[in-house]
Structures are given as structure tokens and as C-alpha cells.
XYZ file of C-alpha atoms in Angstrom:
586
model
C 125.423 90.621 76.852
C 129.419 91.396 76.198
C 129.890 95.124 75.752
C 131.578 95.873 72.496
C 135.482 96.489 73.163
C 136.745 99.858 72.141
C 140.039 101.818 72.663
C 138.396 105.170 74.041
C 135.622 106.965 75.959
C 132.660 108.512 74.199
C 129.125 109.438 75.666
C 127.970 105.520 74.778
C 130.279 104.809 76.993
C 129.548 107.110 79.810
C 126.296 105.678 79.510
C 126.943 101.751 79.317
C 129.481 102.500 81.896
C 126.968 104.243 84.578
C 124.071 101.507 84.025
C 126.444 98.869 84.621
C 128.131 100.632 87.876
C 124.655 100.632 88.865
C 123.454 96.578 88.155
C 126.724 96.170 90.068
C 126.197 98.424 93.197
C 122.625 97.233 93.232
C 124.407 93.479 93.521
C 126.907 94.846 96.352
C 124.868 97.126 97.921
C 123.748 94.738 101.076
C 126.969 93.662 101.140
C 128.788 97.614 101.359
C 126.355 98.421 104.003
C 127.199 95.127 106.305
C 130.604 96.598 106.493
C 129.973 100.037 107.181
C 131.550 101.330 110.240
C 133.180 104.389 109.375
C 132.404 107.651 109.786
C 129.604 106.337 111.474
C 128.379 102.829 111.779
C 124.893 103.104 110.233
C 125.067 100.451 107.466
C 123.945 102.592 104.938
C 126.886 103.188 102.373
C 126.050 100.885 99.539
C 122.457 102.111 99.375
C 123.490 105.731 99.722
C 126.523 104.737 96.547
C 123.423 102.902 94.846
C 120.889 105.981 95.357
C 123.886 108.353 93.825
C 124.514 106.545 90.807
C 121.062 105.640 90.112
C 120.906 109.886 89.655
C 123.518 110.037 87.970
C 121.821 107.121 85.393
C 118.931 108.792 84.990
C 120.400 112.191 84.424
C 122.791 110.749 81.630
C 119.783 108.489 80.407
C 117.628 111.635 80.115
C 120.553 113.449 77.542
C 120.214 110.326 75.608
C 116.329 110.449 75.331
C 116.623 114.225 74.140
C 118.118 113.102 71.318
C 115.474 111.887 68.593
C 115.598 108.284 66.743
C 118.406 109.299 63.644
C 119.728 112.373 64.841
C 122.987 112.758 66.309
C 124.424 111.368 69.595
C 125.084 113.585 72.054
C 128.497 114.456 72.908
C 130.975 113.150 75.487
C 130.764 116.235 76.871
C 126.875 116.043 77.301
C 126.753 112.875 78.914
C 129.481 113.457 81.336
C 128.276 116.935 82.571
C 124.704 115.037 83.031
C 126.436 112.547 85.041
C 128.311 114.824 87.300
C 125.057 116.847 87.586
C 123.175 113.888 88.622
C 125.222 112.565 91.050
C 125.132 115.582 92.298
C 121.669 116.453 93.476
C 121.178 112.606 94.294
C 123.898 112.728 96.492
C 123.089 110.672 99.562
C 125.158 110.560 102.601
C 129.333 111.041 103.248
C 129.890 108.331 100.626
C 127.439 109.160 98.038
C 128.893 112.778 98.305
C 132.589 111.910 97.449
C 131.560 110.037 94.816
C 129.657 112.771 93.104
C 132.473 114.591 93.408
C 134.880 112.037 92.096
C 132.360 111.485 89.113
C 132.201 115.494 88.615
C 135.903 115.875 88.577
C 136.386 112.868 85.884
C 133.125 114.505 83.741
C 135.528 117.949 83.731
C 138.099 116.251 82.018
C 135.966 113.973 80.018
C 133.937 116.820 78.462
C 137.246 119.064 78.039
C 138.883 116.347 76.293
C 135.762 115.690 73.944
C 134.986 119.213 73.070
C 138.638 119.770 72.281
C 138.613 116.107 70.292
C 135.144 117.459 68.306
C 136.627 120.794 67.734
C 139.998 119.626 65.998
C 138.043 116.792 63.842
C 134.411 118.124 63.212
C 133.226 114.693 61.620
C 134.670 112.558 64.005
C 132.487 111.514 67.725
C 133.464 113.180 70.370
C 135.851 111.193 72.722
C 138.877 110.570 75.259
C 141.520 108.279 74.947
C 143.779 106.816 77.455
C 146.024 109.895 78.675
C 142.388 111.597 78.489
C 141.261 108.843 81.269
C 143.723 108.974 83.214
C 143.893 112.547 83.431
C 140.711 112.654 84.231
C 140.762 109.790 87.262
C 143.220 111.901 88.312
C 141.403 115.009 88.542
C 138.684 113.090 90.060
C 140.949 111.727 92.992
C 142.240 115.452 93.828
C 138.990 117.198 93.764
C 137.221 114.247 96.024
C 140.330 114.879 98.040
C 140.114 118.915 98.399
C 136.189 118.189 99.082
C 136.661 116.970 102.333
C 137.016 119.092 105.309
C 139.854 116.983 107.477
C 141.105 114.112 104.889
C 141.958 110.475 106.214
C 143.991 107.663 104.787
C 142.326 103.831 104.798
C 138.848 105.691 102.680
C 137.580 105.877 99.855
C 140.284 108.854 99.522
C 143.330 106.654 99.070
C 140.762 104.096 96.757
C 141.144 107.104 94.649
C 144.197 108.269 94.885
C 145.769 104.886 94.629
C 143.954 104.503 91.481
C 144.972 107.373 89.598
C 148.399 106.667 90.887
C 148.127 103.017 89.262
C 146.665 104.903 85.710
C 149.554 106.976 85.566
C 152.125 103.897 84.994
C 149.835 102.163 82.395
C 150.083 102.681 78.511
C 148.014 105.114 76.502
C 145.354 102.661 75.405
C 142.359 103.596 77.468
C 141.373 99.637 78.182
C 144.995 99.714 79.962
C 143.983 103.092 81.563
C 140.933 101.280 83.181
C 142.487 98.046 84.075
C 145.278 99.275 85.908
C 142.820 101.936 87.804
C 140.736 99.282 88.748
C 143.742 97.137 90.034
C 145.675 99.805 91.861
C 142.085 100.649 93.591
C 141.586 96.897 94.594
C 145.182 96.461 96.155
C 144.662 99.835 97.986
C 141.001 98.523 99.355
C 143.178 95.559 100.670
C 145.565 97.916 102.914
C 142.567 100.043 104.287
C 142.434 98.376 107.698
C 145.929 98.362 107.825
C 145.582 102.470 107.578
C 142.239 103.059 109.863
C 142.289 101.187 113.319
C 137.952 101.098 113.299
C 138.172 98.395 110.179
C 141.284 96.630 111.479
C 139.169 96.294 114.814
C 135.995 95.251 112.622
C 138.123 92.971 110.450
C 136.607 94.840 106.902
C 137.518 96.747 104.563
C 136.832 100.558 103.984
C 132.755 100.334 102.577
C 132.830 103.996 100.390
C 136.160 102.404 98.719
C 134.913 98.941 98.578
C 132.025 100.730 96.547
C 134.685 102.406 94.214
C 136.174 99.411 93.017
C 132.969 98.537 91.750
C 132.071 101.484 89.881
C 135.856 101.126 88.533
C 135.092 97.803 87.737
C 131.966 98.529 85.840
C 134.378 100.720 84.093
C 136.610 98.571 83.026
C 133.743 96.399 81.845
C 132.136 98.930 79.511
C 135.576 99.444 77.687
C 136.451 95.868 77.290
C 133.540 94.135 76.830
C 135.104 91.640 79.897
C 133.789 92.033 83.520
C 135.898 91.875 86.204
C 135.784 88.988 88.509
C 136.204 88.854 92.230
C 136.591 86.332 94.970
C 136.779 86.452 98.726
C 140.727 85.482 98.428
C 141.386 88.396 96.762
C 142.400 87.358 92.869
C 141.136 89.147 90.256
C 141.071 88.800 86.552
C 138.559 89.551 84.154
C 136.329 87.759 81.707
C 133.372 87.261 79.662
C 130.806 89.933 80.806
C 128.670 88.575 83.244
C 130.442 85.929 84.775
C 131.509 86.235 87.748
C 131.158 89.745 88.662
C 129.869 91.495 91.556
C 130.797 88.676 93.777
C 132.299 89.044 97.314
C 135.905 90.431 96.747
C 136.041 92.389 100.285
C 138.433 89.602 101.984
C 140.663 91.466 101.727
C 141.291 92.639 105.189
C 143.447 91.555 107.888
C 144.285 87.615 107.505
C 141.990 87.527 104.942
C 139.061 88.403 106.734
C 135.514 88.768 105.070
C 132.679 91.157 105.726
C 132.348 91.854 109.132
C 129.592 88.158 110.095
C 128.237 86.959 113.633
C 130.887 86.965 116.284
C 133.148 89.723 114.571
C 134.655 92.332 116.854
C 133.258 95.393 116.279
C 135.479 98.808 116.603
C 132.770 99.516 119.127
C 135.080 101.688 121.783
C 136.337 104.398 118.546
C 139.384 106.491 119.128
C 140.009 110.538 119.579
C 139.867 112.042 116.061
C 138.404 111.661 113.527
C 139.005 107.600 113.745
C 135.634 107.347 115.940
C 133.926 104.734 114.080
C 130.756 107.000 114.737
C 131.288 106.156 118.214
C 129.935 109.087 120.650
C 130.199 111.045 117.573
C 127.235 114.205 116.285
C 124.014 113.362 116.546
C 122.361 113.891 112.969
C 123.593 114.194 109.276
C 122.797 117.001 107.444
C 122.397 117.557 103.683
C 121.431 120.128 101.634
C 121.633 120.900 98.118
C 122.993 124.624 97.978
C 122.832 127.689 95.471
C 125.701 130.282 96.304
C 128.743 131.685 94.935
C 132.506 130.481 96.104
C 133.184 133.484 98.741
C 129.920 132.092 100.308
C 130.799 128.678 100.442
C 134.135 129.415 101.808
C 132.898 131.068 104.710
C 130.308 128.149 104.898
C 133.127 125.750 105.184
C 134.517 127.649 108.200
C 131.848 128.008 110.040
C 129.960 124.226 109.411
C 133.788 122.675 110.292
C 133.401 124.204 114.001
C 130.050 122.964 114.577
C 130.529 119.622 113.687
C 133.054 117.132 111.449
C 132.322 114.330 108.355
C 132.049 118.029 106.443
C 131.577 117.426 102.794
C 131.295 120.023 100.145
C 130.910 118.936 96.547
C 130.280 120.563 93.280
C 130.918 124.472 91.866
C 129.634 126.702 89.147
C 127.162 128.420 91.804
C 125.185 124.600 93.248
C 126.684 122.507 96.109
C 126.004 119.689 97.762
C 126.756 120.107 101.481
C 127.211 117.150 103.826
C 128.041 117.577 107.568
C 127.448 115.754 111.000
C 126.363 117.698 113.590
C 124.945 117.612 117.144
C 123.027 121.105 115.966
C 120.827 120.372 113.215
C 119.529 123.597 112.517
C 122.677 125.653 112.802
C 123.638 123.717 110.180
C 120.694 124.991 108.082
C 120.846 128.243 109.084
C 124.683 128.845 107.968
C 123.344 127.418 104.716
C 120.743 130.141 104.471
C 122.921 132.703 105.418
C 125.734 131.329 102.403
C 122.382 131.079 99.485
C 119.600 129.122 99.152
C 119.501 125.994 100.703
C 117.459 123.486 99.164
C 116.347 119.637 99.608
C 117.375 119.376 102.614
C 117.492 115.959 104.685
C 118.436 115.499 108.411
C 118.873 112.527 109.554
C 119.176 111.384 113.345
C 121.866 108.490 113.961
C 119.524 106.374 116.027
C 121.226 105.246 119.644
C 121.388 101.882 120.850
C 121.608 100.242 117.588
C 124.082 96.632 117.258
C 127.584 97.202 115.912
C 127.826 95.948 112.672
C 129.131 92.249 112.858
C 127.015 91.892 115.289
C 123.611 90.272 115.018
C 120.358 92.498 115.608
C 117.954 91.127 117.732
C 115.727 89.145 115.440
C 112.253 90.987 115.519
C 109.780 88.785 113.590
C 108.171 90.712 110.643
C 104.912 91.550 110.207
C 102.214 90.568 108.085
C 101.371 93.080 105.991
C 102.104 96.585 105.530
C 101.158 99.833 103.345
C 104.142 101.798 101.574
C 102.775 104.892 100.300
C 104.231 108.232 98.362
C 103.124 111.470 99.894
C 103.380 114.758 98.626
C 104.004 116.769 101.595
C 104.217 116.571 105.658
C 101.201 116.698 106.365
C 100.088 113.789 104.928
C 103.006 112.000 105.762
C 101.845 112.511 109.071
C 98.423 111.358 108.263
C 99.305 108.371 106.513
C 101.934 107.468 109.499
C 99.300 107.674 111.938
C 97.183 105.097 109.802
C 100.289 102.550 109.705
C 101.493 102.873 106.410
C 105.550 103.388 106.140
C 105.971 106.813 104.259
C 108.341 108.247 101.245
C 108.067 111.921 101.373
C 108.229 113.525 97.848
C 109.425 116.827 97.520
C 108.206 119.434 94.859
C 110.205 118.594 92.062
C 112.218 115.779 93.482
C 110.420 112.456 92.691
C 111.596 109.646 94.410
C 114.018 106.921 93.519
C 113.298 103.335 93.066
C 116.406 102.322 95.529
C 114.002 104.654 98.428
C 110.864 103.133 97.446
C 112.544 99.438 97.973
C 114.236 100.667 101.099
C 110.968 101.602 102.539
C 109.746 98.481 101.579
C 112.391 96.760 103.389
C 112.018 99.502 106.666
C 107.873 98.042 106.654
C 109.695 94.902 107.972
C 106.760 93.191 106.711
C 106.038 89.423 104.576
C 103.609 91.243 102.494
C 103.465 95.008 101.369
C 100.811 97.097 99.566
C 102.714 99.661 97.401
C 100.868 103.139 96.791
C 103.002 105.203 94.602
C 100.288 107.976 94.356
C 101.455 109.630 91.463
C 100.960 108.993 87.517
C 104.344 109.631 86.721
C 105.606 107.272 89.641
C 104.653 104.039 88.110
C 107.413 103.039 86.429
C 109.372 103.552 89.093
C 107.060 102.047 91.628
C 106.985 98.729 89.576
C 110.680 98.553 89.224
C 110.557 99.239 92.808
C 108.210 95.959 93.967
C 110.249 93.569 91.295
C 113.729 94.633 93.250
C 111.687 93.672 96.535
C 109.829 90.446 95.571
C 113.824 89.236 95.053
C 113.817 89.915 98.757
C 110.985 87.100 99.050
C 108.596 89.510 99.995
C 105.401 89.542 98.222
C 104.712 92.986 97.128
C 101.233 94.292 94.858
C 101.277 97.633 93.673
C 98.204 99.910 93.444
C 98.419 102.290 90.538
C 97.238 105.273 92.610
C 97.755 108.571 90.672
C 96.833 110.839 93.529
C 97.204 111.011 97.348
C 93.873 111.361 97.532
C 92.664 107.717 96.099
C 95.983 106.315 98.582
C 93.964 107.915 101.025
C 91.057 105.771 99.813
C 92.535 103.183 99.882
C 93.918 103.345 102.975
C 90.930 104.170 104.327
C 89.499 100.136 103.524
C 92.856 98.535 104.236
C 92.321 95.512 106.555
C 95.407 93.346 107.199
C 93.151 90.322 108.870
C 92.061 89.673 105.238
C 93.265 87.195 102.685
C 96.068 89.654 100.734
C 94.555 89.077 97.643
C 90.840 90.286 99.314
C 92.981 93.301 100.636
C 94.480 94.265 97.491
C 91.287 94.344 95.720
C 89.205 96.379 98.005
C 92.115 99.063 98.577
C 92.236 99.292 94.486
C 88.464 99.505 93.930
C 88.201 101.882 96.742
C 90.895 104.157 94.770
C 89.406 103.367 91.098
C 86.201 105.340 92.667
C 88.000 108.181 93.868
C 88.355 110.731 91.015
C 91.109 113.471 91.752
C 92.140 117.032 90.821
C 94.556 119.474 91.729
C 94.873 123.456 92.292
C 98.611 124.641 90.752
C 99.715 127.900 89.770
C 101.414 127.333 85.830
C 104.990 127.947 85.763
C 105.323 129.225 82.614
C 103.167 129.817 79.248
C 101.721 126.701 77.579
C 99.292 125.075 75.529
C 96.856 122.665 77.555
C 93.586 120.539 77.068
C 91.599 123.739 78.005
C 93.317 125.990 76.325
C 96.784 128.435 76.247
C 97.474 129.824 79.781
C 100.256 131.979 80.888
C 102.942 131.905 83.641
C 100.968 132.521 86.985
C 97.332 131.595 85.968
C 95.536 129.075 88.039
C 94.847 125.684 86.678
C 92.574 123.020 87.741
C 93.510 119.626 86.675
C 90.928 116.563 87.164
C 92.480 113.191 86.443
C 95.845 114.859 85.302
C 94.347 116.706 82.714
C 94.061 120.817 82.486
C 89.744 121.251 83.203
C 89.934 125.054 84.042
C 92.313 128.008 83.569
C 91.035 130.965 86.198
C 93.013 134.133 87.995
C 91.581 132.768 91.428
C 92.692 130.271 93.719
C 89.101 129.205 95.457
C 87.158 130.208 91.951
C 88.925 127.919 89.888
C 88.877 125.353 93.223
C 85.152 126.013 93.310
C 84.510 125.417 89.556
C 86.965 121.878 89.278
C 84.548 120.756 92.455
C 81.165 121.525 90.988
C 82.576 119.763 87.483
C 83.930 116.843 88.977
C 80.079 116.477 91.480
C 78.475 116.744 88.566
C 78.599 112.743 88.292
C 77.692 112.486 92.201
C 79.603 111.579 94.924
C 79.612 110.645 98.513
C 82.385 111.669 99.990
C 84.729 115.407 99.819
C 88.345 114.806 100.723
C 90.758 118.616 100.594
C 94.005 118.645 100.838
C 95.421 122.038 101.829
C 98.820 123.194 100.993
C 100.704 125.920 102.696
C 100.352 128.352 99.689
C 97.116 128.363 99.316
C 94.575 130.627 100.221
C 93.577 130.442 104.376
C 89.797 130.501 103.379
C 89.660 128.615 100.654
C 88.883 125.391 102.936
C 86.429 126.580 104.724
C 84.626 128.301 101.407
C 84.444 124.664 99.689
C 83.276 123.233 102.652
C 80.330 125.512 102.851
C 79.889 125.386 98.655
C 79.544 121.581 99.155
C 77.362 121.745 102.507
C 74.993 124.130 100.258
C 74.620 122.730 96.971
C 75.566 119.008 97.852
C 72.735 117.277 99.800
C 74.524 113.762 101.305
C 77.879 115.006 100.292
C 80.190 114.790 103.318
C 83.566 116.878 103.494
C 87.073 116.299 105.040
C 89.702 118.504 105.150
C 93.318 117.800 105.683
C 96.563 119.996 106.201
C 99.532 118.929 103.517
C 102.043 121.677 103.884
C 104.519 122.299 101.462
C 103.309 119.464 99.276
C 103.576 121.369 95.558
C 100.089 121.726 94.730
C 97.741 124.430 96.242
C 95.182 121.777 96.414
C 94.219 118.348 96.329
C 90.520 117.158 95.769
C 89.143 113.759 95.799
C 85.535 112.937 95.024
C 84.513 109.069 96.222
């Protein structure tokens, strides 16, 4: 469906602008990551762009949903800070970094201009017109630029730049802002390989600024009601929304050459500096999410710029997001904890030995069938791992992402997948999830487990020499029988199914809903298990957290040994998985 055309920026358009970046990255992402080869050749840059927007969608989304049915929009200024904010604590990798950065520079300006537009005309929306836009692209491409440790040209750097530049010349009308952003980014894309001897070598184009153009063309898009279409030779124009966009457009790149395909050099040797390609370069990425003040980070710069390079540090107002490559991972942590509190933190190791891209992997025949499951904590990731399934850890408070869920999908390597999201609240994005994959051809049935516990269930009955449909059916009666509870300490006072308890009081929750408000970790434990073996049961499953009490294992072990004739126990070690504990009852 066309987008409606209009002649400035508003929060409607922040938000039609972000979900259509996103339907667009999601369409480019496998192509982004074949052409990723710099800073390190790990074909990851269109899912880490796609994983960063999708954030910064939800977060924007989320403003919008605050907002009840006939009350007032929010402001421009709203939905721009929410999608600055979202980008950046979904920031994934070097790419996804800058381009929270980029989108929290442009949100600066966007919300500056709208207040200041609100404030002069009280009854008119809040919005930004051209000069607002291109002020603000502007910003964006000098922030992006000051965010990076050791700046070089043929990235997604001069993508920016080039596009502010290009937004400077147009007119004030902010479709004319967009459109010549857009262009100026495309014709600087084209020169990247000409700038950075790895993608002249690899005959592509720059993959973080091939993933700009994209998000500028969703831009232009969601002000003018016309996509922008793109074609291996290069020409662009734009037309009717949804024609024509998201195709190739990367030819750009010496003699016309396309995404780096079988039988393409690779820039496989690298050169000194910081034009390595990845080649013999740090050993793992680090990122963290970061709470300190600007003296701190300062200091953090220094010192994370002498233990490794890629260093990328993003954001302000007291949160960062800090992105570095380094050969010591947890040096990198450390000068993190000594800036503030570190937070989220991912390491990743850049595998050795893998093909260049352009050239082909060795084909490895898939498997069968495999098990993706959520998990809480590291302990059970462990647990599940050593049972087969392919893993998504989620973090207290950080749910994951349908672009991770399909990318685990996709890591099984597998024809046909069993999907375990293990979580209530998960579904939604579980099933959005398996519909993204099945367009992969790979058949994908999702279990609607609401608890790690009945995954665990289910696990425990998977048998991949079985008919798929005879698999899925056992694994989802298996956790159907498996009622589950959980141990958590309430975060602040509220009203619940078992009445009002206060910040700090113990709750026990069977099947997601409040059963028992105590003072006592293993009392209120002990009273949710007696409740929930009240109906019977065969089978005790615990799963221990790191906060919770050392005995309180081994005095619901002996409670159920006592009381519960036939009743057998297992215990299991989750570590930092949220809840104190987990109880299932089969």
C-alpha cells in the first residue's frame, strides 16, 4: 500500500519510516551479509543492521501503543527519542552500532525541531520540515563520524557524510531533502571500493553503507508515498510503493561488479592498518551496553583503543553502547566495569578457518531435524546443548528478537526444526519467527511452551527417527502435562491474583499467575510445590538460579521424598536465569 505523500516529518512518519527500513533490510539482509568483508569478514552485517532496526521498531511501536484509541499522537519528539533509544540497546555488531548512532543523532534534531515546532503553534502536530531533515542527517553523519575510534573513508562513514552533503544542495521541501540524501548516499556506495582496497579486491561494495541506502531509501519512501527502485546497473528512480524495491542495486563496484558470487577474489591477504579485511585481525568482538558518565567513558575510550581497534562508542546522557575487537576479551569487560556498569554483554569469537566471502563454503548437507529452544539462563543452555537442541540465551529483561530466533533456525542447519520459545510472552515473536523461516523452505512447527521446564519435557521425548508430525505431537503433549511455576522476588508494589504485595516480597507464580505472596524463598517454594502436587504428579524437575537460596534444593528434594510417595525429583543448575526458581510438575 502507497504511503500517503506529505511535505514534512512527524512521529507517523518516524514510525512508517522505521517499519519500512525494516521490510527492506529484512529483503537485503542475505544479500548485505554476502558482501561483508570489512572490518572483518564474518557475513553478518545485514542481520546485525536488521537486528538494530527491528529495536529500534519496536521501541517506537511501543510509544505508539501507550497512546490510547482517540487520544493524542505522540510527538515527533517521542517517537524519535524511542527510536534512537532502541537502536541503541539492540545494537548488534560494528555496523549495527554506527547506525544507532546515526539514527540517535537524526532523533536529536528531529525531537528539537518538533518540540520547538509544538511550542510556537500549540494546536498544530509536532513536526520537521526540510531544513529540519537535513539538519538533522547532518548531525547524524558527524556524530556516527566522532563515534568511531580511527575513522576510514569507502564505509558506511562517507555513505553518511556524502548524504548529508547531497541534502545540503536540495530545496527546503523535505521530499527533496530525502531524495537527494538517498541519491548522494547511492553514488557514494558506488565509489567505496574505489576508497578501501579489501572491496576493490572483493569486487563489492562497502556492506554497513550498502545497508544505509536502504534505510535512506525506506525514507524517502515514507515521505513520498513512491519507493525507490534499484537495479544491478546502478539506475535509480522511484515509483509506486512496492515495485521494485529492495532489489539488488550493489553493482555498483568496480566494472560494474555485483555481490561478491563463486569465483570472486576475495581481499583474503588484508593490508597494515586498519584496511585488514579482518585478516589476522583480534580475536573476539565485544559489546556491552554501558551506564557511566562522560569523564568515564573518555578514559574508557583510551584505554579499550590500546587493547584492540573496530572501537565503537555510541550514545550519551549517562548509557553507551560499546563495541570493540579485541584479542583480550575480558580486559575489555573489565575497563567497562571500572568506567560504570556494564551490562548485556556479548562476546563473540571470530571463528578461524572459515571461506572468504565470494567464495563457496564447503557444502555440508543439512540435517533432518533439529530443536531450537529459548533458555533463560546458562545453565540450561548448557543442558539443552548437550541434548542437541541449538540454543537462544535470554537475558533477564532482554527478550529475544525474532531476526535471532530465525538465525538460530538457520545455524540448526536442519530441513525440519522444532521451535520451543519457552516463554508466554515469546509467542508472538516465536511465530513471526517460524513464518520468516518456512520462506527459507524449511519446515518449521512451533510448540507453545511457556516455561523451560515443559521445553525440557519436551525435549526429553524428542525422537528425530519419527515421522515429524509423530514428533511434534509427542514433544507438545509431553509439555501440555508439565504444569510450571516460578520463585521471583516483586520489583515493586502491585496488585496480583493473590493479593497486593510490596517491592521485595516473594511470589510464587504457577502457570503465570501470582499463587502465593511469602517473606521466604524455600517457604513460599515449598507451599507453590505442595499446591501444584496436589493434582499428582510423577515427575519433580528444579531449576536453580544463582540468587537463590544454597539449601533450598536440597530442602524440596527431601519435602517431596517425604510427603510424595512415587514422586521422583531432578534438580538442575540455571545461573543467572531471572527467576530464583523454576518448578515443573509432569
Amino acid at each position: 500500500m502507497a504511503q500517503v505523500p506529505q511535505t514534512f516529518l512527524d512521529a507517523l512518519a518516524v514510525r512508517t519510516w522505521c517499519s519500512l527500513a525494516l521490510t527492506a533490510l529484512g529483503r537485503a539482509r542475505e544479500e548485505i551479509d554476502a558482501i561483508n568483508v570489512y572490518p572483518v569478514a564474518d557475513g553478518d552485517t545485514g542481520t546485525n543492521l536488521y537486528l538494530t532496526l527491528e529495536s529500534a521498531a519496536t521501541a517506537v511501536e511501543a510509544v505508539f501503543a501507550g497512546y490510547e484509541t482517540g487520544r493524542a499522537e505522540p510527538s515527533l519528539g517521542d517517537a524519535a527519542r524511542a527510536m534512537a533509544h532502541g537502536a541503541l540497546i539492540g545494537a548488534r555488531g560494528n555496523s549495527g552500532t554506527i547506525l544507532a548512532q546515526l539514527l540517535r543523532g537524526m532523533a536529536q534534531v528531529l525531537a528539537e525541531t518538533g518540540d520547538a515546532s509544538a511550542a510556537s503553534a500549540p494546536t498544530a502536530a509536532s513536526r520537521a520540515d526540510g531544513p529540519g531533515l537535513r539538519r538533522a542527517l547532518r548531525r547524524a553523519a558527524d556524530s556516527a563520524r566522532q563515534a568511531v575510534a580511527h575513522p576510514v573513508e569507502g564505509t558506511v562513514l562517507t555513505v553518511a557524510s556524502a548524504a548529508a552533503d547531497a541534502a545540503e544542495e536540495a530545496g527546503d521541501d523535505c521530499r527533496t531533502v530525502a531524495r537527494a540524501a538517498y541519491e548522494g548516499a547511492r553514488t557514494a556506495l558506488a565509489a567505496t571500493p574505489d576508497q578501501l582496497g579489501v572491496l576493490r579486491r572483493a569486487g563489492v561494495v562497502d556492506a554497513g553503507g550498502r545497508g544505509l541506502v536502504t534505510v535512506l531509501g525506506a525514507l524517502v519512501e515514507a515521505v513520498t508515498g513512491e519507493a525507490v527502485r534499484e537495479t544491478a546497473g546502478g539506475v535509480s528512480g522511484v515509483g509506486p510503493a512496492g515495485h521494485g524495491a529492495g532489489s539488488c542495486g550493489h553493482g555498483a563496484g568496480p566494472a560494474g561488479a555485483c555481490a561478491a558470487g563463486p569465483g570472486t577474489e576475495p581481499a583474503c591477504q588484508g593490508e597494515s592498518g586498519d584496511d585488514r579485511g579482518g585478516a589476522g585481525g583480534p580475536a573476539f568482538e565485544v559489546i556491552y551496553l554501558l551506564e557511566a558518565d562522560d569523564a568515564a567513558v573518555a578514559r574508557l575510550r583510551a584505554r579499550l583503543d590500546a587493547l584492540g581497534d573496530s572501537l565503537v562508542v555510541v550514545g550519551g546522557d549517562g548509557l553507551w553502547n560499546v563495541h570493540v575487537h579485541v584479542d583480550d576479551a575480558g580486559a575489555a569487560v573489565e575497563a567497562g566495569v571500572e568506567a560504570g556498569r556494564p551490562y548485556r554483554i556479548r562476546i563473540t569469537h571470530f571463528g578461524h578457518g572459515e571461506p572468504h566471502p565470494g567464495r563457496e563454503r564447503p557444502s555440508r548437507a543439512p540435517a533432518q531435524r533439529a530443536v531450537v529452544a529459548v533458555v533463560p539462563g546458562e545453565g540450561l543452555a548448557g543442558l539443552y546443548g548437550e541434548a542437541g537442541a541449538t540454543t537462544v540465551l535470554a537475558r533477564p529483561g532482554e527478550p529475544p528478537a525474532s531476526g535471532e530466533l530465525v538465525q538460530a533456525v538457520r545455524r540448526a542447519h536442519a530441513r525440519e526444526v522444532v521451535l520451543l520459545p519457552n516463554d508466554a510472552e515469546l509467542r508472538h515473536t516465536a511465530a513471526a519467527a517460524a513464518e520468516q523461516a518456512r520462506t527459507d523452505g524449511i519446515r518449521v512447527a512451533l510448540i507453545p511452551t511457556r516455561s523451560a521446564v515443559q521445553g525440557i519435557a519436551a525435549l526429553a521425548v524428542h525422537e528425530p527417527r519419527r515421522r515429524f508430525d509423530e514428533d511434534v505431537v509427542q514433544m507438545t503433549s509431553a509439555a501440555g502435562a508439565t504444569r510450571y511455576a516460578e520463585v521471583v522476588v516483586a520489583e515493586r508494589q502491585s496488585w496480583t491474583t493473590a493479593g497486593i504485595c510490596q517491592a521485595g516480597d516473594v511470589l510464587g507464580l504457577i502457570d503465570g499467575d501470582v499463587a502465593v505472596i511469602g517473606t521466604d524463598v524455600t517457604a513460599t517454594a515449598r507451599t507453590v510445590l505442595d499446591r501444584m502436587l496436589q493434582s499428582g504428579g510423577e515427575l519433580v524437575t528444579l531449576v536453580v538460579g544463582d540468587d537463590a537460596p544454597q539449601t533450598a534444593a536440597a530442602h524440596l528434594e527431601a519435602r517431596v521424598r517425604e510427603s510424595y510417595l512415587a514422586v521422583d525429583t531432578v534438580v538442575y543448575h540455571g545461573g543467572r536465569q531471572g527467576a530464583l526458581l523454576l518448578i515443573g510438575v509432569e
